[in-house]
Coordinates of N, CA and C in Angstrom, one line a residue:
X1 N 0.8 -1.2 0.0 CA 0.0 0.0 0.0 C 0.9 1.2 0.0
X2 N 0.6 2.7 -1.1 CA 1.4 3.3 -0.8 C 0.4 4.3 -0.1
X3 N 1.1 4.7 1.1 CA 0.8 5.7 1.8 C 1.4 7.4 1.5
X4 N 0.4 8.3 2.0 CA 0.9 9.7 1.6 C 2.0 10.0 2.5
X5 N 2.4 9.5 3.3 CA 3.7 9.3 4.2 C 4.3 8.9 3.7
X6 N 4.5 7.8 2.7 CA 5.7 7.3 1.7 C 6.0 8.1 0.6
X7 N 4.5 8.6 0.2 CA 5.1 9.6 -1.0 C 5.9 11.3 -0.3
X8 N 5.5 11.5 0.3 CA 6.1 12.6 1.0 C 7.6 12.7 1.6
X9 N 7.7 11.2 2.4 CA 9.1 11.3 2.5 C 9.9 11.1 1.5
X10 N 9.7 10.0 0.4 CA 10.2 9.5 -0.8 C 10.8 11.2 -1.7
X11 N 9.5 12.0 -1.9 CA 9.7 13.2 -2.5 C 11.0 14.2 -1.6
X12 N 10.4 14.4 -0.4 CA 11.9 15.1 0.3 C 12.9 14.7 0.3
X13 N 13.2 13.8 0.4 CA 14.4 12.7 -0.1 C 15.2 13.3 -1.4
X14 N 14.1 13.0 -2.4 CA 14.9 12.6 -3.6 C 14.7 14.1 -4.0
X15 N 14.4 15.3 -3.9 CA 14.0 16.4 -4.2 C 15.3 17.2 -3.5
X16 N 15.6 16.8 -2.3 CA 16.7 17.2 -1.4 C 17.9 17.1 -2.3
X17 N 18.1 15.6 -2.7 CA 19.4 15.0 -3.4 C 19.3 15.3 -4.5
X18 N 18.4 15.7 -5.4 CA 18.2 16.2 -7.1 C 18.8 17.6 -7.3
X19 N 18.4 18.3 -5.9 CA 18.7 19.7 -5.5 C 20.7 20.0 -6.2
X20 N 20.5 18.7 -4.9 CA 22.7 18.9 -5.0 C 23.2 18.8 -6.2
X21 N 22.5 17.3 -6.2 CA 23.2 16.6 -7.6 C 23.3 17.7 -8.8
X22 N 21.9 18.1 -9.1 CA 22.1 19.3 -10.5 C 23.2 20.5 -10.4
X23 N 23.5 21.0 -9.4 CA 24.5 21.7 -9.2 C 25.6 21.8 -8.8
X24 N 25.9 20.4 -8.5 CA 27.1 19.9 -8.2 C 28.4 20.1 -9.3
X25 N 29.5 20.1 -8.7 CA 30.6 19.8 -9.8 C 31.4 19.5 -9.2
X26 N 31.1 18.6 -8.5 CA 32.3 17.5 -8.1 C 31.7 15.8 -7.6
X27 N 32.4 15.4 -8.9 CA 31.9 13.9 -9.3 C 32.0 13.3 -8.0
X28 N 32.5 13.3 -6.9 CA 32.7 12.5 -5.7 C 31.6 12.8 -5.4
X29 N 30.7 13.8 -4.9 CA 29.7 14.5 -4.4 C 28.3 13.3 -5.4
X30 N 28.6 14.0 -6.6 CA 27.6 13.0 -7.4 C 27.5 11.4 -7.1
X31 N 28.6 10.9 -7.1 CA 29.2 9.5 -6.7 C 28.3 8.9 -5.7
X32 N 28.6 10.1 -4.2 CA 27.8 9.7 -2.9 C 26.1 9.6 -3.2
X33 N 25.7 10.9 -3.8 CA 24.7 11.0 -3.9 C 24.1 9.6 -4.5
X34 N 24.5 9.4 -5.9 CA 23.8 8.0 -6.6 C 23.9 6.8 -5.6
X35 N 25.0 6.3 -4.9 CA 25.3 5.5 -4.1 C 24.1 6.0 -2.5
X36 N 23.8 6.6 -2.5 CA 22.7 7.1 -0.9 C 21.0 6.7 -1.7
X37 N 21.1 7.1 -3.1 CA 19.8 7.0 -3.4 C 20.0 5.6 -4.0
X38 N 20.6 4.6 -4.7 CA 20.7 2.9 -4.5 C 20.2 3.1 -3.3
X39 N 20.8 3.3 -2.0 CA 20.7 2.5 -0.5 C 18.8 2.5 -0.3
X40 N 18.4 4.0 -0.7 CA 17.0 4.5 -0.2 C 16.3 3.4 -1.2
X41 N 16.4 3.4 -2.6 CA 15.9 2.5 -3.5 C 15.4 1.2 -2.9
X42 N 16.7 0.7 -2.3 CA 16.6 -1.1 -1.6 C 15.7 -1.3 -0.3
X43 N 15.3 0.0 -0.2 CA 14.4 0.2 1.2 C 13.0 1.0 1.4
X44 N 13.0 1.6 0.0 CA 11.8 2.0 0.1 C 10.4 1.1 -0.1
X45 N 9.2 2.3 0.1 CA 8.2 1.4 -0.3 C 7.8 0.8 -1.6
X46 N 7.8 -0.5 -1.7 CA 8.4 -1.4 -3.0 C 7.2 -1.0 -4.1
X47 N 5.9 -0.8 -3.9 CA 5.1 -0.4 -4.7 C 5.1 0.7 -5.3
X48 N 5.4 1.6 -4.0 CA 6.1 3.2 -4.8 C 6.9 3.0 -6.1
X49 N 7.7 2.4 -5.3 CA 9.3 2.2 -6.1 C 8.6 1.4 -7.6
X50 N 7.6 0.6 -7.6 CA 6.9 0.1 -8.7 C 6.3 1.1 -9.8
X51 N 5.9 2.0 -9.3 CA 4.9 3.0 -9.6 C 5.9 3.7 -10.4
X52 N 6.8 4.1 -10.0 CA 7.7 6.1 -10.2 C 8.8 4.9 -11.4
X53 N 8.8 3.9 -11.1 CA 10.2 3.2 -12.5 C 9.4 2.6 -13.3
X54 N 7.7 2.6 -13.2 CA 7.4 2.4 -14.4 C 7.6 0.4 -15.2
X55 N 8.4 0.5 -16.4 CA 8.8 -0.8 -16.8 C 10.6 -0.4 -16.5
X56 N 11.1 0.1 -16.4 CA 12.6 0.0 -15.9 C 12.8 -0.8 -14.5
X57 N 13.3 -1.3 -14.9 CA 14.2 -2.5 -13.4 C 15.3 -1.4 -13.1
X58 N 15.8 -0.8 -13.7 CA 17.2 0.0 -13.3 C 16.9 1.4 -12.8
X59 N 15.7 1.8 -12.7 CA 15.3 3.4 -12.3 C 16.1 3.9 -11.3
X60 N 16.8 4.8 -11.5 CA 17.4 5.4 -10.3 C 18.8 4.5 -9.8
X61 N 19.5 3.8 -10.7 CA 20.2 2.7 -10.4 C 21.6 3.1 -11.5
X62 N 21.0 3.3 -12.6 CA 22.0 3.5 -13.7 C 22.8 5.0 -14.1
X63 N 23.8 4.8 -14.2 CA 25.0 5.8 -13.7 C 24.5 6.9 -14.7
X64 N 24.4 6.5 -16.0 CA 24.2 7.3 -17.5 C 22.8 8.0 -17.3
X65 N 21.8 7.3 -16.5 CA 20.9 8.0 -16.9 C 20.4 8.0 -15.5
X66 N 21.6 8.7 -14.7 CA 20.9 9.2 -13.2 C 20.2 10.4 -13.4
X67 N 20.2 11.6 -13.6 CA 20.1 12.8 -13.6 C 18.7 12.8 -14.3
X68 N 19.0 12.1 -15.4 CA 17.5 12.2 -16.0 C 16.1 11.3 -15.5
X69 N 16.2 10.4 -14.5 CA 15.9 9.4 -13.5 C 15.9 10.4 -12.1
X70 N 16.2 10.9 -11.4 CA 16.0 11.3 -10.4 C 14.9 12.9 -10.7
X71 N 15.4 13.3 -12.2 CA 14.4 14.7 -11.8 C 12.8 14.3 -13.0
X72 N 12.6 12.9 -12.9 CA 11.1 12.5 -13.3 C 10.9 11.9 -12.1
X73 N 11.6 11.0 -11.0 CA 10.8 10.4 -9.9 C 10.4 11.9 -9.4
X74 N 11.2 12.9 -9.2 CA 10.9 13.7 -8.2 C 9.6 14.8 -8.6
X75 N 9.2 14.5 -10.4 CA 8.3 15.4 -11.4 C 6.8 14.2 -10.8
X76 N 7.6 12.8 -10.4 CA 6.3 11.6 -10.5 C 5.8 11.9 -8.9
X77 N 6.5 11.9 -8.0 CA 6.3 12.7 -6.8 C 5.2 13.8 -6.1
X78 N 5.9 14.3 -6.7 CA 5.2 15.9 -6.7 C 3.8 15.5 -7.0
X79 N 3.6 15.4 -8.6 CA 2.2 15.1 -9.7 C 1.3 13.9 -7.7
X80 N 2.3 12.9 -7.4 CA 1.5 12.2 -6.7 C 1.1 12.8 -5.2
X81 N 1.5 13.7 -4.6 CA 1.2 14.8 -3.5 C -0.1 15.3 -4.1
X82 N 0.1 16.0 -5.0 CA -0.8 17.1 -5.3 C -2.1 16.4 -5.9
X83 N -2.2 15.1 -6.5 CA -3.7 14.4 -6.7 C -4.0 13.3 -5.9

């Protein structure tokens, strides 16, 4: 079941870390970041996590297409707060 407690913290989360990451310019920084959101990934709520990756198995996992993966979970987020 996803609760509006899962979507809300899920969003602060990854809204917080989307924040850094886009303005970051230091790959170590990026590094941690992708490596913290794996960890949140393996622990979130699995249905969420079902929901926001869609048909991708690798959402939010894949090095090449982090950036563009973290600022639609955080667009799929929001859209899920607000209806």
């Amino acid at each position: 079941m996803i609760t509006k407690d899962s979507i809300e913290t899920a969003y602060s989360f990854l809204h917080q870390k989307q924040r850094v990451y886009v303005h970051s310019t230091l790959d170590w920084q990026k590094d941690d970041i992708e490596v913290a959101i794996a960890s949140y990934v393996d622990n979130m709520n699995q249905e969420l996590y079902d929901t926001i990756r869609g048909e991708r198995t690798d959402f939010l996992l894949d090095h090449k297409r982090f950036n563009e993966d973290i600022t639609q979970a955080v667009d799929i987020l929001e859209k899920m707060l607000w209806h």
